[in-house]
PDB file of C-alpha atoms in Angstrom:
ATOM      1  CA  MET A   1      19.512 107.902   0.500  1.00  0.00           C
ATOM      2  CA  PHE A   2      21.923 107.747   3.366  1.00  0.00           C
ATOM      3  CA  ARG A   3      23.152 110.128   6.107  1.00  0.00           C
ATOM      4  CA  ARG A   4      26.046 109.899   8.375  1.00  0.00           C
ATOM      5  CA  ILE A   5      25.603 109.937  12.289  1.00  0.00           C
ATOM      6  CA  ASP A   6      28.527 108.803  14.356  1.00  0.00           C
ATOM      7  CA  ARG A   7      26.949 108.899  17.824  1.00  0.00           C
ATOM      8  CA  VAL A   8      23.547 108.080  19.138  1.00  0.00           C
ATOM      9  CA  SER A   9      22.012 107.262  22.513  1.00  0.00           C
ATOM     10  CA  HIS A  10      19.731 104.467  23.747  1.00  0.00           C
ATOM     11  CA  VAL A  11      17.678 104.746  26.967  1.00  0.00           C
ATOM     12  CA  GLY A  12      16.919 101.564  28.737  1.00  0.00           C
ATOM     13  CA  SER A  13      18.330  98.130  29.055  1.00  0.00           C
ATOM     14  CA  LEU A  14      20.598  96.462  26.583  1.00  0.00           C
ATOM     15  CA  ASP A  15      20.096  92.963  28.098  1.00  0.00           C
ATOM     16  CA  PRO A  16      18.266  90.751  25.563  1.00  0.00           C
ATOM     17  CA  ALA A  17      16.622  88.923  28.518  1.00  0.00           C
ATOM     18  CA  SER A  18      14.739  92.267  29.421  1.00  0.00           C
ATOM     19  CA  ARG A  19      13.036  92.723  26.135  1.00  0.00           C
ATOM     20  CA  THR A  20       9.392  93.464  26.369  1.00  0.00           C
ATOM     21  CA  GLU A  21       6.501  92.747  24.081  1.00  0.00           C
ATOM     22  CA  ARG A  22       5.479  96.411  23.817  1.00  0.00           C
ATOM     23  CA  ALA A  23       5.076  97.860  20.350  1.00  0.00           C
ATOM     24  CA  SER A  24       7.955  99.606  18.827  1.00  0.00           C
ATOM     25  CA  LEU A  25       8.021 101.897  15.797  1.00  0.00           C
ATOM     26  CA  GLU A  26      11.502 100.544  15.082  1.00  0.00           C
ATOM     27  CA  GLY A  27      10.422  96.939  15.020  1.00  0.00           C
ATOM     28  CA  PRO A  28      13.336  94.636  15.658  1.00  0.00           C
ATOM     29  CA  CYS A  29      15.739  97.395  15.655  1.00  0.00           C
ATOM     30  CA  LEU A  30      17.369  98.972  18.646  1.00  0.00           C
ATOM     31  CA  SER A  31      15.666 102.461  19.266  1.00  0.00           C
ATOM     32  CA  VAL A  32      18.076 105.328  19.602  1.00  0.00           C
ATOM     33  CA  SER A  33      18.059 109.035  19.309  1.00  0.00           C
ATOM     34  CA  VAL A  34      20.331 112.227  19.614  1.00  0.00           C
ATOM     35  CA  ASN A  35      17.993 113.674  22.172  1.00  0.00           C
ATOM     36  CA  PRO A  36      17.921 110.873  24.845  1.00  0.00           C
ATOM     37  CA  GLU A  37      16.002 112.947  27.595  1.00  0.00           C
ATOM     38  CA  ASP A  38      13.328 114.093  25.264  1.00  0.00           C
ATOM     39  CA  TRP A  39      13.037 110.507  23.629  1.00  0.00           C
ATOM     40  CA  SER A  40      12.743 108.785  27.089  1.00  0.00           C
ATOM     41  CA  CYS A  41       9.600 111.021  27.764  1.00  0.00           C
ATOM     42  CA  ILE A  42       8.166 110.586  24.353  1.00  0.00           C
ATOM     43  CA  ALA A  43       8.563 106.787  24.262  1.00  0.00           C
ATOM     44  CA  ARG A  44       7.872 106.461  28.034  1.00  0.00           C
ATOM     45  CA  VAL A  45      11.009 104.439  28.652  1.00  0.00           C
ATOM     46  CA  SER A  46      13.370 104.579  31.591  1.00  0.00           C
ATOM     47  CA  GLY A  47      16.678 103.052  32.561  1.00  0.00           C
ATOM     48  CA  PRO A  48      20.334 103.885  31.924  1.00  0.00           C
ATOM     49  CA  THR A  49      21.338 106.023  29.020  1.00  0.00           C
ATOM     50  CA  TRP A  50      23.934 104.407  26.732  1.00  0.00           C
ATOM     51  CA  GLU A  51      26.013 106.170  24.282  1.00  0.00           C
ATOM     52  CA  LEU A  52      26.774 104.128  21.111  1.00  0.00           C
ATOM     53  CA  SER A  53      29.534 105.418  18.726  1.00  0.00           C
ATOM     54  CA  CYS A  54      30.574 104.148  15.369  1.00  0.00           C
ATOM     55  CA  PRO A  55      32.685 106.563  13.205  1.00  0.00           C
ATOM     56  CA  GLY A  56      31.412 106.756   9.649  1.00  0.00           C
ATOM     57  CA  ALA A  57      28.162 104.998  10.336  1.00  0.00           C
ATOM     58  CA  LEU A  58      25.562 105.271   7.641  1.00  0.00           C
ATOM     59  CA  TRP A  59      21.900 105.363   8.159  1.00  0.00           C
ATOM     60  CA  LEU A  60      19.006 104.935   5.638  1.00  0.00           C
ATOM     61  CA  ASP A  61      17.263 108.413   5.607  1.00  0.00           C
ATOM     62  CA  ALA A  62      13.845 107.094   5.755  1.00  0.00           C
ATOM     63  CA  GLY A  63      12.103 110.538   5.754  1.00  0.00           C
ATOM     64  CA  ASN A  64      13.813 112.017   2.805  1.00  0.00           C
ATOM     65  CA  LEU A  65      13.764 109.097   0.218  1.00  0.00           C
ATOM     66  CA  PRO A  66      13.131 110.267  -3.354  1.00  0.00           C
ATOM     67  CA  ASP A  67       9.977 108.934  -4.998  1.00  0.00           C
ATOM     68  CA  ALA A  68      11.893 106.663  -7.285  1.00  0.00           C
ATOM     69  CA  ASP A  69      13.744 105.035  -4.281  1.00  0.00           C
ATOM     70  CA  MET A  70      10.330 104.609  -2.355  1.00  0.00           C
ATOM     71  CA  ALA A  71       8.757 103.074  -5.462  1.00  0.00           C
ATOM     72  CA  ALA A  72      11.684 100.543  -5.749  1.00  0.00           C
ATOM     73  CA  ILE A  73      11.263  99.627  -1.968  1.00  0.00           C
ATOM     74  CA  MET A  74       7.564  98.973  -2.364  1.00  0.00           C
ATOM     75  CA  SER A  75       8.073  96.994  -5.574  1.00  0.00           C
ATOM     76  CA  TRP A  76      10.649  94.863  -3.728  1.00  0.00           C
ATOM     77  CA  ALA A  77       8.331  94.466  -0.668  1.00  0.00           C
ATOM     78  CA  GLU A  78       5.376  93.393  -3.022  1.00  0.00           C
ATOM     79  CA  ALA A  79       7.592  90.876  -4.923  1.00  0.00           C
ATOM     80  CA  GLU A  80       8.944  89.445  -1.581  1.00  0.00           C
ATOM     81  CA  GLY A  81       5.436  88.980  -0.144  1.00  0.00           C
ATOM     82  CA  TYR A  82       5.847  91.649   2.453  1.00  0.00           C
ATOM     83  CA  ALA A  83       3.313  94.239   1.257  1.00  0.00           C
ATOM     84  CA  GLU A  84       0.194  94.413  -0.917  1.00  0.00           C
ATOM     85  CA  PRO A  85      -1.798  97.180  -2.414  1.00  0.00           C
ATOM     86  CA  ALA A  86      -4.715  98.134  -0.166  1.00  0.00           C
ATOM     87  CA  ARG A  87      -7.480 100.710   0.246  1.00  0.00           C
ATOM     88  CA  ILE A  88      -6.745 102.640   3.367  1.00  0.00           C
ATOM     89  CA  TRP A  89      -9.832 104.227   4.995  1.00  0.00           C
ATOM     90  CA  ARG A  90      -9.433 107.527   6.814  1.00  0.00           C
ATOM     91  CA  ALA A  91     -11.536 108.864   9.648  1.00  0.00           C
ATOM     92  CA  TRP A  92     -10.870 112.627   9.979  1.00  0.00           C
ATOM     93  CA  HIS A  93     -11.147 114.610  13.195  1.00  0.00           C
ATOM     94  CA  PHE A  94     -10.323 118.134  14.132  1.00  0.00           C
ATOM     95  CA  ASP A  95      -7.452 118.535  16.656  1.00  0.00           C
ATOM     96  CA  GLY A  96      -8.303 121.578  18.791  1.00  0.00           C
ATOM     97  CA  GLU A  97      -4.891 121.721  20.483  1.00  0.00           C
ATOM     98  CA  ALA A  98      -2.959 121.665  17.155  1.00  0.00           C
ATOM     99  CA  ASP A  99      -5.732 123.647  15.355  1.00  0.00           C
ATOM    100  CA  SER A 100      -5.646 121.369  12.408  1.00  0.00           C
ATOM    101  CA  TRP A 101      -7.315 118.345  10.778  1.00  0.00           C
ATOM    102  CA  ARG A 102      -5.864 114.841  11.395  1.00  0.00           C
ATOM    103  CA  TYR A 103      -7.004 111.352  10.536  1.00  0.00           C
ATOM    104  CA  PHE A 104      -6.882 107.757  11.646  1.00  0.00           C
ATOM    105  CA  SER A 105      -5.990 105.090   9.170  1.00  0.00           C
ATOM    106  CA  LEU A 106      -8.402 102.156   9.367  1.00  0.00           C
ATOM    107  CA  PRO A 107      -8.934  98.879   7.473  1.00  0.00           C
ATOM    108  CA  SER A 108     -12.512  99.314   6.465  1.00  0.00           C
ATOM    109  CA  ARG A 109     -15.274 101.896   5.908  1.00  0.00           C
ATOM    110  CA  ASP A 110     -17.261 100.617   8.816  1.00  0.00           C
ATOM    111  CA  ALA A 111     -14.277 101.014  11.130  1.00  0.00           C
ATOM    112  CA  ALA A 112     -13.717 104.565   9.884  1.00  0.00           C
ATOM    113  CA  LEU A 113     -17.417 105.446  10.442  1.00  0.00           C
ATOM    114  CA  ALA A 114     -17.150 104.154  14.021  1.00  0.00           C
ATOM    115  CA  GLU A 115     -14.253 106.654  14.752  1.00  0.00           C
ATOM    116  CA  ILE A 116     -15.790 109.882  13.471  1.00  0.00           C
ATOM    117  CA  ASP A 117     -17.463 112.448  15.727  1.00  0.00           C
ATOM    118  CA  ALA A 118     -20.414 114.293  14.034  1.00  0.00           C
ATOM    119  CA  ASP A 119     -19.483 117.387  15.987  1.00  0.00           C
ATOM    120  CA  ASP A 120     -16.373 117.654  13.770  1.00  0.00           C
ATOM    121  CA  ALA A 121     -18.597 118.208  10.642  1.00  0.00           C
ATOM    122  CA  ASP A 122     -18.623 122.131  10.754  1.00  0.00           C
ATOM    123  CA  PRO A 123     -20.241 123.383   7.631  1.00  0.00           C
ATOM    124  CA  ASP A 124     -18.051 126.396   7.746  1.00  0.00           C
ATOM    125  CA  ASP A 125     -14.814 124.585   7.907  1.00  0.00           C
ATOM    126  CA  GLU A 126     -13.980 122.247   4.916  1.00  0.00           C
ATOM    127  CA  VAL A 127     -12.670 118.759   5.744  1.00  0.00           C
ATOM    128  CA  PRO A 128      -9.345 118.276   3.903  1.00  0.00           C
ATOM    129  CA  SER A 129     -10.301 114.783   2.620  1.00  0.00           C
ATOM    130  CA  GLU A 130     -10.598 113.605  -0.939  1.00  0.00           C
ATOM    131  CA  THR A 131     -14.330 113.994  -0.876  1.00  0.00           C
ATOM    132  CA  GLY A 132     -14.862 116.764   1.796  1.00  0.00           C
ATOM    133  CA  ASP A 133     -16.442 114.091   4.073  1.00  0.00           C
ATOM    134  CA  LEU A 134     -15.243 112.863   7.370  1.00  0.00           C
ATOM    135  CA  VAL A 135     -14.545 109.440   5.940  1.00  0.00           C
ATOM    136  CA  ASP A 136     -12.624 108.798   2.582  1.00  0.00           C
ATOM    137  CA  TRP A 137     -10.108 106.349   1.375  1.00  0.00           C
ATOM    138  CA  THR A 138      -6.806 106.540  -0.346  1.00  0.00           C
ATOM    139  CA  PRO A 139      -4.768 103.960  -2.170  1.00  0.00           C
ATOM    140  CA  GLY A 140      -1.879 102.594  -0.061  1.00  0.00           C
ATOM    141  CA  TRP A 141       0.021  99.480   1.053  1.00  0.00           C
ATOM    142  CA  ARG A 142      -0.792  96.955   3.754  1.00  0.00           C
ATOM    143  CA  LEU A 143       1.802  94.736   5.366  1.00  0.00           C
ATOM    144  CA  THR A 144       1.309  90.967   5.141  1.00  0.00           C
ATOM    145  CA  GLU A 145       1.416  88.455   7.975  1.00  0.00           C
ATOM    146  CA  ARG A 146       4.883  87.539   6.780  1.00  0.00           C
ATOM    147  CA  ALA A 147       6.129  91.141   7.081  1.00  0.00           C
ATOM    148  CA  MET A 148       4.513  91.570  10.574  1.00  0.00           C
ATOM    149  CA  ALA A 149       6.237  88.437  11.720  1.00  0.00           C
ATOM    150  CA  ALA A 150       9.583  89.749  10.429  1.00  0.00           C
ATOM    151  CA  LEU A 151       8.944  93.108  12.077  1.00  0.00           C
ATOM    152  CA  GLU A 152       8.129  91.675  15.438  1.00  0.00           C
ATOM    153  CA  ARG A 153       6.857  94.370  17.638  1.00  0.00           C
ATOM    154  CA  ARG A 154       5.810  96.858  14.937  1.00  0.00           C
ATOM    155  CA  SER A 155       2.039  96.763  15.295  1.00  0.00           C
ATOM    156  CA  ASP A 156       0.591  99.006  12.401  1.00  0.00           C
ATOM    157  CA  ASP A 157      -0.047  96.684   9.343  1.00  0.00           C
ATOM    158  CA  LEU A 158      -1.706  99.733   7.467  1.00  0.00           C
ATOM    159  CA  ASP A 159       1.682 101.551   7.445  1.00  0.00           C
ATOM    160  CA  GLY A 160       3.083  99.555   4.536  1.00  0.00           C
ATOM    161  CA  PRO A 161       5.769 101.932   3.463  1.00  0.00           C
ATOM    162  CA  GLY A 162       7.025 102.356   7.129  1.00  0.00           C
ATOM    163  CA  GLY A 163       7.409  98.586   7.596  1.00  0.00           C
ATOM    164  CA  ALA A 164       8.706  98.037   4.111  1.00  0.00           C
ATOM    165  CA  ILE A 165      11.626 100.563   4.703  1.00  0.00           C
ATOM    166  CA  ILE A 166      12.720  98.601   7.713  1.00  0.00           C
ATOM    167  CA  LEU A 167      12.704  95.244   5.970  1.00  0.00           C
ATOM    168  CA  TYR A 168      14.396  96.676   2.929  1.00  0.00           C
ATOM    169  CA  ALA A 169      17.272  98.048   4.983  1.00  0.00           C
ATOM    170  CA  MET A 170      17.548  94.737   7.013  1.00  0.00           C
ATOM    171  CA  LEU A 171      17.260  92.253   4.138  1.00  0.00           C
ATOM    172  CA  LYS A 172      18.250  94.127   0.890  1.00  0.00           C
ATOM    173  CA  LEU A 173      20.570  97.024   1.628  1.00  0.00           C
ATOM    174  CA  ALA A 174      22.578  95.677   4.671  1.00  0.00           C
ATOM    175  CA  PRO A 175      24.123  92.673   2.871  1.00  0.00           C
ATOM    176  CA  ALA A 176      25.288  94.972   0.113  1.00  0.00           C
ATOM    177  CA  GLU A 177      26.376  97.963   2.291  1.00  0.00           C
ATOM    178  CA  PRO A 178      28.685  97.110   5.125  1.00  0.00           C
ATOM    179  CA  GLY A 179      28.604 100.702   6.356  1.00  0.00           C
ATOM    180  CA  LEU A 180      24.864 100.805   6.819  1.00  0.00           C
ATOM    181  CA  VAL A 181      24.117 100.474  10.545  1.00  0.00           C
ATOM    182  CA  GLY A 182      20.411 101.490  10.706  1.00  0.00           C
ATOM    183  CA  ILE A 183      17.529 103.636   9.724  1.00  0.00           C
ATOM    184  CA  TRP A 184      17.059 107.266  10.558  1.00  0.00           C
ATOM    185  CA  TRP A 185      13.720 109.297  10.804  1.00  0.00           C
ATOM    186  CA  ASP A 186      14.603 112.906  10.888  1.00  0.00           C
ATOM    187  CA  GLU A 187      11.371 113.993  12.452  1.00  0.00           C
ATOM    188  CA  GLU A 188      10.715 117.470  13.682  1.00  0.00           C
ATOM    189  CA  TYR A 189      12.150 118.418  16.999  1.00  0.00           C
ATOM    190  CA  ASP A 190       9.072 119.274  18.969  1.00  0.00           C
ATOM    191  CA  PRO A 191       8.956 117.276  22.272  1.00  0.00           C
ATOM    192  CA  LEU A 192       5.663 118.938  23.336  1.00  0.00           C
ATOM    193  CA  SER A 193       4.026 117.409  20.293  1.00  0.00           C
ATOM    194  CA  LEU A 194       5.881 114.015  21.114  1.00  0.00           C
ATOM    195  CA  SER A 195       8.238 114.389  18.075  1.00  0.00           C
ATOM    196  CA  CYS A 196      12.004 114.288  17.785  1.00  0.00           C
ATOM    197  CA  PRO A 197      14.542 112.699  15.504  1.00  0.00           C
ATOM    198  CA  ARG A 198      15.026 108.873  16.078  1.00  0.00           C
ATOM    199  CA  GLY A 199      16.651 105.878  14.700  1.00  0.00           C
ATOM    200  CA  GLY A 200      16.914 102.159  14.707  1.00  0.00           C
ATOM    201  CA  ILE A 201      20.055 100.182  14.683  1.00  0.00           C
ATOM    202  CA  LEU A 202      19.778  96.909  12.751  1.00  0.00           C
ATOM    203  CA  PRO A 203      20.038  93.873  14.841  1.00  0.00           C
ATOM    204  CA  GLY A 204      23.035  92.549  12.954  1.00  0.00           C
ATOM    205  CA  ARG A 205      24.955  95.888  13.272  1.00  0.00           C
ATOM    206  CA  ILE A 206      24.987  96.535  16.972  1.00  0.00           C
ATOM    207  CA  ALA A 207      28.332  94.894  17.381  1.00  0.00           C
ATOM    208  CA  LEU A 208      29.972  97.611  15.136  1.00  0.00           C
ATOM    209  CA  PHE A 209      29.284 100.125  17.964  1.00  0.00           C
ATOM    210  CA  GLU A 210      31.339 101.074  20.926  1.00  0.00           C
ATOM    211  CA  ILE A 211      28.909 101.297  23.854  1.00  0.00           C
ATOM    212  CA  ARG A 212      29.261 103.174  27.112  1.00  0.00           C
ATOM    213  CA  ASP A 213      26.924 104.313  29.970  1.00  0.00           C
ATOM    214  CA  GLU A 214      26.749 107.778  31.356  1.00  0.00           C
ATOM    215  CA  TYR A 215      29.735 106.944  33.503  1.00  0.00           C
ATOM    216  CA  GLY A 216      31.827 105.646  30.680  1.00  0.00           C
ATOM    217  CA  ALA A 217      31.533 102.087  31.599  1.00  0.00           C
ATOM    218  CA  PRO A 218      30.896  99.283  28.887  1.00  0.00           C
ATOM    219  CA  PRO A 219      27.799  97.085  29.195  1.00  0.00           C
ATOM    220  CA  PRO A 220      28.426  93.724  31.104  1.00  0.00           C
ATOM    221  CA  PHE A 221      28.203  91.907  27.759  1.00  0.00           C
ATOM    222  CA  ARG A 222      29.506  92.673  24.209  1.00  0.00           C
ATOM    223  CA  THR A 223      27.607  90.660  21.685  1.00  0.00           C
ATOM    224  CA  ILE A 224      23.913  91.609  21.422  1.00  0.00           C
ATOM    225  CA  GLU A 225      22.017  89.701  18.926  1.00  0.00           C
ATOM    226  CA  ASP A 226      18.442  90.568  20.152  1.00  0.00           C
ATOM    227  CA  PRO A 227      18.244  93.977  21.743  1.00  0.00           C
ATOM    228  CA  ALA A 228      15.700  95.245  24.212  1.00  0.00           C
ATOM    229  CA  PRO A 229      13.594  98.291  23.365  1.00  0.00           C
TER     230      PRO A 229
END
C-alpha cells in the first residue's frame, strides 16, 4: 500500500497567499514530482523549483492498490458520505495520434451523445465499448458535494475512486500512520503524452519536510498550512 520516497520537487510558489483557483488533480495537497522540468511543462506551472526532503517518508501508492484495499476505501467513502454508486456514461472517440480508442466520462447519456463524432463509427474497426457502440455506460462512483468541498480544487466528480483515495489518505490513514506524508501516482514517464510520476503532500504533513530552493536557500516562512499549487 505504501512506497518510500525521500525527496521530491515542487515548481511554483509556496506562499499560501499566491494560491490560485485553478483545478488540481491533487486537490488540497501540494503537487510534487521527481521530474520537475517535465512536470512544469505538463501542468503548465512556472516559478522557482523547491526541493523537499523527508528521510523515510511514506506515500500511499495510489496506482498500485490491491482490489481489496480499493474496495475498503470506497466502502469508507460511501459510509462517510463522500461517494455514491453511479452510472458513468462514456463517449468513445478514436485518437489518431495515439492510434487507439479513448473515452470521455460523462454524467448522462445525452451528454455522452453530444460528445461523439459519427466519423468515428468505422464499420471495420470495432469500438472497445461494452456494447460496441460509441456510447455506453459502466458502473462507477460519483463524488458527493461534501467530497468536492473537502477536495477543494479537484474538479471531476465522476472520478469517485480518485477523489476517495485523497480523502482516505487525509482523514483515515494519516491520523493512524505518522510516517505517511502524501499520495503517489506512479504514472508512466512519457512527457510527450503529458504523463510522468507525480505526488501530493498532505496539507498537515508539509512541516515534516526540509525545503530548499535551487540555490539551497530555505523559503521565507516555515509553517505552511495551505499550500499554493
